[in-house]
Amino acid sequence: MNHDQAQPLLLDVAYGELTPGEAREVELHAAGCPRCAAELAELLAARRLAARLAPEPVPARGRAELVAAARRAVAPVGRPARARAYALAASVAVVALAVGVTLRWSGQRPAWPGGDAIPEQGDLVPMEDVAPRVAPGPPAPVPGPAPAPSLAPGPAAARPPAAKRLPGPAAAARPRASQQDLARAERGAAPAAAPAPAARPPVPAFAAAPERAAALRAPEAARRAAPAEAEVEAHAAGASPAVAEDVERRAAAGELREERRRLTCDGRTLERVALLDGERVVKLTVRFEDGAVEVGWYDGAGALRAVRPSGALPSRAPAADALSRCAW
């Protein structure tokens, strides 16, 4: 027997409530355990001191009162028959009401706000079954550059008067030089004679003012790039935009791979962004530090096929050897 088993039995050994075999096992453990031996000795000493006290006589009435109180405590408490009947009737009514409400609600379905009953799951139709199917149309064509407005003046009889072209405050805000040019052009126009071949027609005021304002607002880099852009548009005038449209469509579908390289070429720092179909470059974008941008699309033979503006600054096409120059 170990300490945990013997310690709770020490009090029973002191009062002689164990069998002789159990008491012997506890005493054998206490003989080898100082803690249990000390606790058992204290219990036996207290037991001997308590045995010396004379027992107090029990009052005659006290025993009877204790017995009566014990009987009252264990006696069942009776209920009137009428109270039990009322409780039974109330229980039956509550059960009947609960059953009626349950049956009523189970036989109905809540209605939609419009008054119709909620459709069953089998009545529902997936949205994709009733949605109209729209066949994909051809890709939208890339709008070409708007034709430049003709500056050649028409016959004097077909030209509207100046008051109708720029009415109200717009005419007052028109530059002084433009009004003089318009007046000089109206005075010098012949109603029936052919225009003089050597004289250049004046620029109308309604066209010259916006063009002059746009030229003043344009950055210096854009004005420098204007001649190069004109050369590029002339070079690619015969190219079809179908190549560019096909490249952009495949790039949006994730069929092309993009590579970026930052390098110094011909003394200028630039960044090249190329879209590749396998190992073949189909689109090349070159961005320079001064803000200039070059964009070019290439066909299967590697020739420039189309050029169009990109961003705020005018775009130019890369040079013919841009794919091989500067270690691309």
Short mmCIF file of C-alpha atoms in Angstrom, two decimals:
data_model
loop_
_atom_site.label_atom_id
_atom_site.label_comp_id
_atom_site.label_asym_id
_atom_site.label_seq_id
_atom_site.Cartn_x
_atom_site.Cartn_y
_atom_site.Cartn_z
CA MET A 1 0.00 0.00 0.00
CA ASN A 2 1.39 3.39 -0.95
CA HIS A 3 1.01 6.79 0.70
CA ASP A 4 -1.96 7.94 -1.40
CA GLN A 5 -3.94 4.82 -0.52
CA ALA A 6 -3.10 4.76 3.20
CA GLN A 7 -3.52 8.44 4.09
CA PRO A 8 -7.39 8.55 3.75
CA LEU A 9 -7.67 5.40 5.95
CA LEU A 10 -5.77 6.75 8.98
CA LEU A 11 -8.93 8.14 10.62
CA ASP A 12 -10.72 4.81 10.11
CA VAL A 13 -7.82 2.99 11.81
CA ALA A 14 -8.00 5.37 14.80
CA TYR A 15 -11.75 4.72 15.28
CA GLY A 16 -11.48 0.97 14.60
CA GLU A 17 -13.74 0.97 11.53
CA LEU A 18 -11.51 -1.18 9.29
CA THR A 19 -11.20 -4.93 9.10
CA PRO A 20 -8.19 -6.44 10.84
CA GLY A 21 -6.47 -7.12 7.48
CA GLU A 22 -6.98 -3.55 6.22
CA ALA A 23 -5.89 -2.05 9.54
CA ARG A 24 -2.72 -4.18 9.49
CA GLU A 25 -1.79 -2.94 5.97
CA VAL A 26 -2.26 0.69 7.01
CA GLU A 27 -0.17 0.20 10.15
CA LEU A 28 2.61 -1.50 8.16
CA HIS A 29 2.70 1.49 5.79
CA ALA A 30 2.70 3.97 8.69
CA ALA A 31 5.68 2.15 10.22
CA GLY A 32 7.77 3.06 7.17
CA CYS A 33 6.21 6.50 6.38
CA PRO A 34 7.04 9.31 8.84
CA ARG A 35 4.18 11.52 7.71
CA CYS A 36 1.51 8.85 8.05
CA ALA A 37 2.98 7.70 11.40
CA ALA A 38 2.83 11.25 12.84
CA GLU A 39 -0.74 11.81 11.63
CA LEU A 40 -1.91 8.43 12.99
CA ALA A 41 -0.29 9.20 16.37
CA GLU A 42 -2.16 12.54 16.55
CA LEU A 43 -5.47 10.86 15.74
CA LEU A 44 -4.98 8.16 18.38
CA ALA A 45 -4.04 10.80 20.99
CA ALA A 46 -7.16 12.80 20.23
CA ARG A 47 -9.22 9.64 20.43
CA ARG A 48 -7.82 8.82 23.87
CA LEU A 49 -8.48 12.35 25.16
CA ALA A 50 -12.05 12.26 23.93
CA ALA A 51 -12.64 8.93 25.65
CA ARG A 52 -11.89 10.53 29.05
CA LEU A 53 -14.84 12.96 28.77
CA ALA A 54 -18.07 11.92 30.51
CA PRO A 55 -21.02 11.58 28.13
CA GLU A 56 -23.71 14.25 28.55
CA PRO A 57 -27.20 12.93 29.28
CA VAL A 58 -29.69 13.42 26.47
CA PRO A 59 -32.78 15.44 27.50
CA ALA A 60 -35.98 13.41 27.43
CA ARG A 61 -37.84 16.02 25.41
CA GLY A 62 -34.91 16.61 23.11
CA ARG A 63 -35.00 13.12 21.68
CA ALA A 64 -38.73 13.32 21.03
CA GLU A 65 -38.42 16.71 19.34
CA LEU A 66 -35.64 15.44 17.09
CA VAL A 67 -37.69 12.43 16.06
CA ALA A 68 -40.76 14.58 15.35
CA ALA A 69 -38.75 17.03 13.26
CA ALA A 70 -37.25 14.19 11.26
CA ARG A 71 -40.69 12.76 10.57
CA ARG A 72 -42.04 16.12 9.42
CA ALA A 73 -39.08 16.53 7.08
CA VAL A 74 -39.64 13.24 5.31
CA ALA A 75 -43.45 13.37 5.25
CA PRO A 76 -44.90 13.99 1.69
CA VAL A 77 -46.61 17.34 1.14
CA GLY A 78 -50.17 16.79 -0.12
CA ARG A 79 -51.96 18.94 -2.69
CA PRO A 80 -55.67 19.58 -2.91
CA ALA A 81 -57.48 17.60 -5.57
CA ARG A 82 -58.89 20.78 -7.14
CA ALA A 83 -55.42 22.28 -7.66
CA ARG A 84 -54.24 19.13 -9.39
CA ALA A 85 -57.27 19.22 -11.68
CA TYR A 86 -56.60 22.84 -12.65
CA ALA A 87 -52.95 22.08 -13.42
CA LEU A 88 -53.91 19.11 -15.59
CA ALA A 89 -56.47 21.14 -17.55
CA ALA A 90 -53.96 23.96 -18.15
CA SER A 91 -51.36 21.50 -19.42
CA VAL A 92 -53.83 19.95 -21.87
CA ALA A 93 -54.83 23.39 -23.19
CA VAL A 94 -51.23 24.44 -23.77
CA VAL A 95 -50.46 21.22 -25.64
CA ALA A 96 -53.56 21.58 -27.84
CA LEU A 97 -52.72 25.19 -28.70
CA ALA A 98 -49.14 24.29 -29.65
CA VAL A 99 -50.30 21.43 -31.88
CA GLY A 100 -52.87 23.65 -33.63
CA VAL A 101 -50.39 26.43 -34.39
CA THR A 102 -47.84 23.92 -35.68
CA LEU A 103 -50.35 22.26 -38.02
CA ARG A 104 -51.59 25.63 -39.32
CA TRP A 105 -48.12 26.96 -40.15
CA SER A 106 -46.94 23.66 -41.62
CA GLY A 107 -49.79 23.71 -44.18
CA GLN A 108 -49.00 27.23 -45.47
CA ARG A 109 -46.07 28.80 -47.23
CA PRO A 110 -45.08 32.46 -46.84
CA ALA A 111 -45.83 34.69 -49.80
CA TRP A 112 -43.59 37.00 -51.76
CA PRO A 113 -44.12 40.76 -51.39
CA GLY A 114 -46.14 40.71 -54.62
CA GLY A 115 -48.64 38.19 -53.22
CA ASP A 116 -47.46 35.05 -55.01
CA ALA A 117 -46.35 32.00 -53.08
CA ILE A 118 -42.67 31.21 -52.87
CA PRO A 119 -41.78 28.88 -55.76
CA GLU A 120 -40.47 25.45 -55.02
CA GLN A 121 -36.86 24.61 -55.78
CA GLY A 122 -37.93 22.56 -58.78
CA ASP A 123 -39.72 25.61 -60.29
CA LEU A 124 -36.58 27.73 -60.28
CA VAL A 125 -34.70 28.08 -63.56
CA PRO A 126 -30.98 28.86 -63.64
CA MET A 127 -30.16 32.32 -64.95
CA GLU A 128 -27.92 30.97 -67.67
CA ASP A 129 -30.86 28.98 -69.19
CA VAL A 130 -33.05 32.05 -69.74
CA ALA A 131 -30.38 34.63 -70.45
CA PRO A 132 -30.18 35.50 -74.15
CA ARG A 133 -27.09 34.24 -75.82
CA VAL A 134 -25.28 36.93 -77.76
CA ALA A 135 -22.83 35.80 -80.38
CA PRO A 136 -19.51 37.62 -80.24
CA GLY A 137 -19.27 40.13 -83.04
CA PRO A 138 -16.22 41.07 -85.06
CA PRO A 139 -13.64 43.23 -83.30
CA ALA A 140 -14.26 46.94 -83.56
CA PRO A 141 -12.10 48.55 -86.24
CA VAL A 142 -9.40 50.91 -85.10
CA PRO A 143 -10.49 54.43 -86.03
CA GLY A 144 -8.14 56.03 -88.48
CA PRO A 145 -6.82 59.57 -88.18
CA ALA A 146 -9.41 62.25 -88.77
CA PRO A 147 -8.99 64.05 -92.09
CA ALA A 148 -7.38 67.45 -91.74
CA PRO A 149 -9.79 70.31 -92.33
CA SER A 150 -9.31 72.03 -95.64
CA LEU A 151 -8.05 75.58 -95.32
CA ALA A 152 -8.86 76.60 -98.89
CA PRO A 153 -11.65 79.19 -98.91
CA GLY A 154 -14.77 78.42 -100.91
CA PRO A 155 -16.80 80.82 -103.01
CA ALA A 156 -17.67 84.06 -101.33
CA ALA A 157 -21.40 83.45 -101.76
CA ALA A 158 -21.28 80.09 -99.84
CA ARG A 159 -19.27 81.45 -96.89
CA PRO A 160 -21.43 82.41 -93.86
CA PRO A 161 -21.09 85.90 -92.42
CA ALA A 162 -18.63 86.48 -89.58
CA ALA A 163 -21.40 87.21 -87.04
CA LYS A 164 -22.82 83.67 -87.45
CA ARG A 165 -19.45 81.94 -87.20
CA LEU A 166 -18.42 83.51 -83.89
CA PRO A 167 -21.43 85.11 -82.16
CA GLY A 168 -21.50 86.95 -78.86
CA PRO A 169 -18.50 86.88 -76.48
CA ALA A 170 -16.50 84.57 -78.72
CA ALA A 171 -16.16 87.29 -81.34
CA ALA A 172 -15.01 89.80 -78.72
CA ALA A 173 -12.44 87.35 -77.34
CA ARG A 174 -10.99 86.68 -80.82
CA PRO A 175 -7.40 87.94 -81.35
CA ARG A 176 -7.01 91.30 -83.13
CA ALA A 177 -4.75 89.81 -85.82
CA SER A 178 -7.37 87.20 -86.74
CA GLN A 179 -10.08 89.85 -87.26
CA GLN A 180 -7.78 91.85 -89.50
CA ASP A 181 -6.89 88.76 -91.53
CA LEU A 182 -10.56 87.90 -91.95
CA ALA A 183 -11.48 91.44 -93.00
CA ARG A 184 -8.57 91.56 -95.47
CA ALA A 185 -9.61 88.19 -96.91
CA GLU A 186 -13.24 89.30 -97.33
CA ARG A 187 -12.23 92.56 -99.06
CA GLY A 188 -9.80 90.83 -101.38
CA ALA A 189 -12.11 87.93 -102.40
CA ALA A 190 -13.59 88.20 -105.92
CA PRO A 191 -17.17 86.95 -106.20
CA ALA A 192 -16.95 85.55 -109.71
CA ALA A 193 -13.26 85.46 -110.65
CA ALA A 194 -10.97 82.44 -110.06
CA PRO A 195 -8.59 82.66 -107.03
CA ALA A 196 -5.09 83.95 -107.71
CA PRO A 197 -2.64 81.02 -108.01
CA ALA A 198 0.31 82.74 -106.33
CA ALA A 199 -1.43 84.11 -103.20
CA ARG A 200 -1.89 81.80 -100.20
CA PRO A 201 -5.39 81.97 -98.70
CA PRO A 202 -5.57 83.38 -95.17
CA VAL A 203 -6.33 81.04 -92.31
CA PRO A 204 -9.91 81.50 -91.01
CA ALA A 205 -10.15 82.96 -87.51
CA PHE A 206 -12.23 80.11 -86.12
CA ALA A 207 -9.50 77.64 -87.16
CA ALA A 208 -6.42 79.79 -86.47
CA ALA A 209 -7.28 80.67 -82.86
CA PRO A 210 -7.61 77.06 -81.54
CA GLU A 211 -4.55 75.96 -83.48
CA ARG A 212 -2.46 78.85 -82.09
CA ALA A 213 -3.66 78.12 -78.52
CA ALA A 214 -2.90 74.41 -78.89
CA ALA A 215 0.57 75.22 -80.24
CA LEU A 216 1.28 77.43 -77.23
CA ARG A 217 0.12 74.72 -74.82
CA ALA A 218 2.04 71.88 -76.51
CA PRO A 219 5.32 70.94 -74.79
CA GLU A 220 8.61 71.57 -76.48
CA ALA A 221 9.27 67.82 -76.82
CA ALA A 222 6.00 67.33 -78.74
CA ARG A 223 6.84 70.15 -81.20
CA ARG A 224 10.28 68.66 -81.79
CA ALA A 225 8.76 65.22 -82.43
CA ALA A 226 6.16 66.52 -84.94
CA PRO A 227 8.42 66.21 -88.05
CA ALA A 228 9.47 62.70 -87.09
CA GLU A 229 5.83 61.71 -86.60
CA ALA A 230 4.93 63.02 -90.03
CA GLU A 231 7.71 60.93 -91.58
CA VAL A 232 6.51 57.82 -89.73
CA GLU A 233 2.90 58.29 -90.83
CA ALA A 234 4.09 58.72 -94.40
CA HIS A 235 6.24 55.58 -94.11
CA ALA A 236 3.37 53.43 -92.75
CA ALA A 237 0.54 54.98 -94.74
CA GLY A 238 0.13 51.85 -96.84
CA ALA A 239 0.16 49.45 -93.88
CA SER A 240 -3.04 47.74 -92.71
CA PRO A 241 -4.07 48.07 -89.02
CA ALA A 242 -5.11 44.40 -89.01
CA VAL A 243 -1.63 43.39 -87.78
CA ALA A 244 -1.84 45.76 -84.80
CA GLU A 245 -5.38 44.64 -83.98
CA ASP A 246 -4.35 40.98 -84.04
CA VAL A 247 -1.36 41.64 -81.76
CA GLU A 248 -3.44 43.63 -79.26
CA ARG A 249 -6.13 40.93 -79.22
CA ARG A 250 -3.60 38.16 -78.55
CA ALA A 251 -1.88 40.26 -75.87
CA ALA A 252 -5.20 40.76 -74.08
CA ALA A 253 -5.83 37.00 -74.23
CA GLY A 254 -2.43 36.29 -72.64
CA GLU A 255 -1.03 34.51 -75.70
CA LEU A 256 2.06 36.75 -75.97
CA ARG A 257 5.07 37.09 -73.69
CA GLU A 258 6.36 40.47 -72.48
CA GLU A 259 10.01 41.37 -71.93
CA ARG A 260 11.40 44.66 -70.58
CA ARG A 261 14.97 45.88 -70.94
CA ARG A 262 16.56 49.17 -69.86
CA LEU A 263 19.72 50.05 -71.75
CA THR A 264 21.78 52.82 -73.33
CA CYS A 265 21.66 52.97 -77.11
CA ASP A 266 23.35 55.61 -79.28
CA GLY A 267 24.13 57.65 -76.17
CA ARG A 268 20.48 57.76 -74.99
CA THR A 269 19.02 55.91 -72.01
CA LEU A 270 15.82 54.10 -72.94
CA GLU A 271 13.48 51.29 -71.95
CA ARG A 272 12.27 48.69 -74.42
CA VAL A 273 9.06 46.72 -73.91
CA ALA A 274 8.58 43.90 -76.41
CA LEU A 275 5.68 41.49 -76.98
CA LEU A 276 6.99 38.19 -78.33
CA ASP A 277 5.24 35.36 -80.15
CA GLY A 278 7.65 32.60 -79.26
CA GLU A 279 11.02 34.17 -80.14
CA ARG A 280 9.63 36.68 -82.66
CA VAL A 281 8.94 40.30 -81.66
CA VAL A 282 5.48 41.39 -82.82
CA LYS A 283 5.30 44.74 -80.98
CA LEU A 284 8.08 47.04 -79.77
CA THR A 285 7.62 50.07 -77.49
CA VAL A 286 10.64 52.32 -76.81
CA ARG A 287 10.44 54.99 -74.09
CA PHE A 288 13.17 57.64 -73.81
CA GLU A 289 14.05 59.74 -70.78
CA ASP A 290 12.95 62.94 -72.52
CA GLY A 291 9.40 61.59 -72.86
CA ALA A 292 9.53 60.50 -76.48
CA VAL A 293 7.79 57.21 -77.30
CA GLU A 294 8.27 54.90 -80.29
CA VAL A 295 5.72 52.16 -81.05
CA GLY A 296 5.87 49.64 -83.86
CA TRP A 297 4.00 46.48 -84.87
CA TYR A 298 5.74 43.86 -87.02
CA ASP A 299 4.46 41.13 -89.33
CA GLY A 300 5.83 37.64 -89.78
CA ALA A 301 8.72 38.93 -91.89
CA GLY A 302 9.76 41.44 -89.24
CA ALA A 303 8.69 44.47 -91.31
CA LEU A 304 6.93 47.50 -89.84
CA ARG A 305 3.21 47.19 -90.53
CA ALA A 306 1.31 49.86 -88.59
CA VAL A 307 1.93 52.90 -86.39
CA ARG A 308 -0.56 54.77 -84.24
CA PRO A 309 -0.25 57.34 -81.39
CA SER A 310 0.33 56.10 -77.84
CA GLY A 311 0.04 58.32 -74.76
CA ALA A 312 0.07 62.09 -74.55
CA LEU A 313 3.14 62.66 -76.75
CA PRO A 314 3.22 61.87 -80.48
CA SER A 315 4.52 58.36 -81.17
CA ARG A 316 7.08 57.42 -83.76
CA ALA A 317 7.95 54.09 -85.29
CA PRO A 318 11.26 52.50 -84.30
CA ALA A 319 14.01 52.47 -86.86
CA ALA A 320 14.18 49.64 -89.36
CA ASP A 321 17.10 48.04 -87.47
CA ALA A 322 15.64 48.65 -83.98
CA LEU A 323 15.15 44.93 -83.37
CA SER A 324 18.83 44.10 -83.89
CA ARG A 325 20.58 47.33 -82.84
CA CYS A 326 21.91 47.86 -79.31
CA ALA A 327 21.97 44.14 -78.39
CA TRP A 328 18.24 43.51 -78.39
#
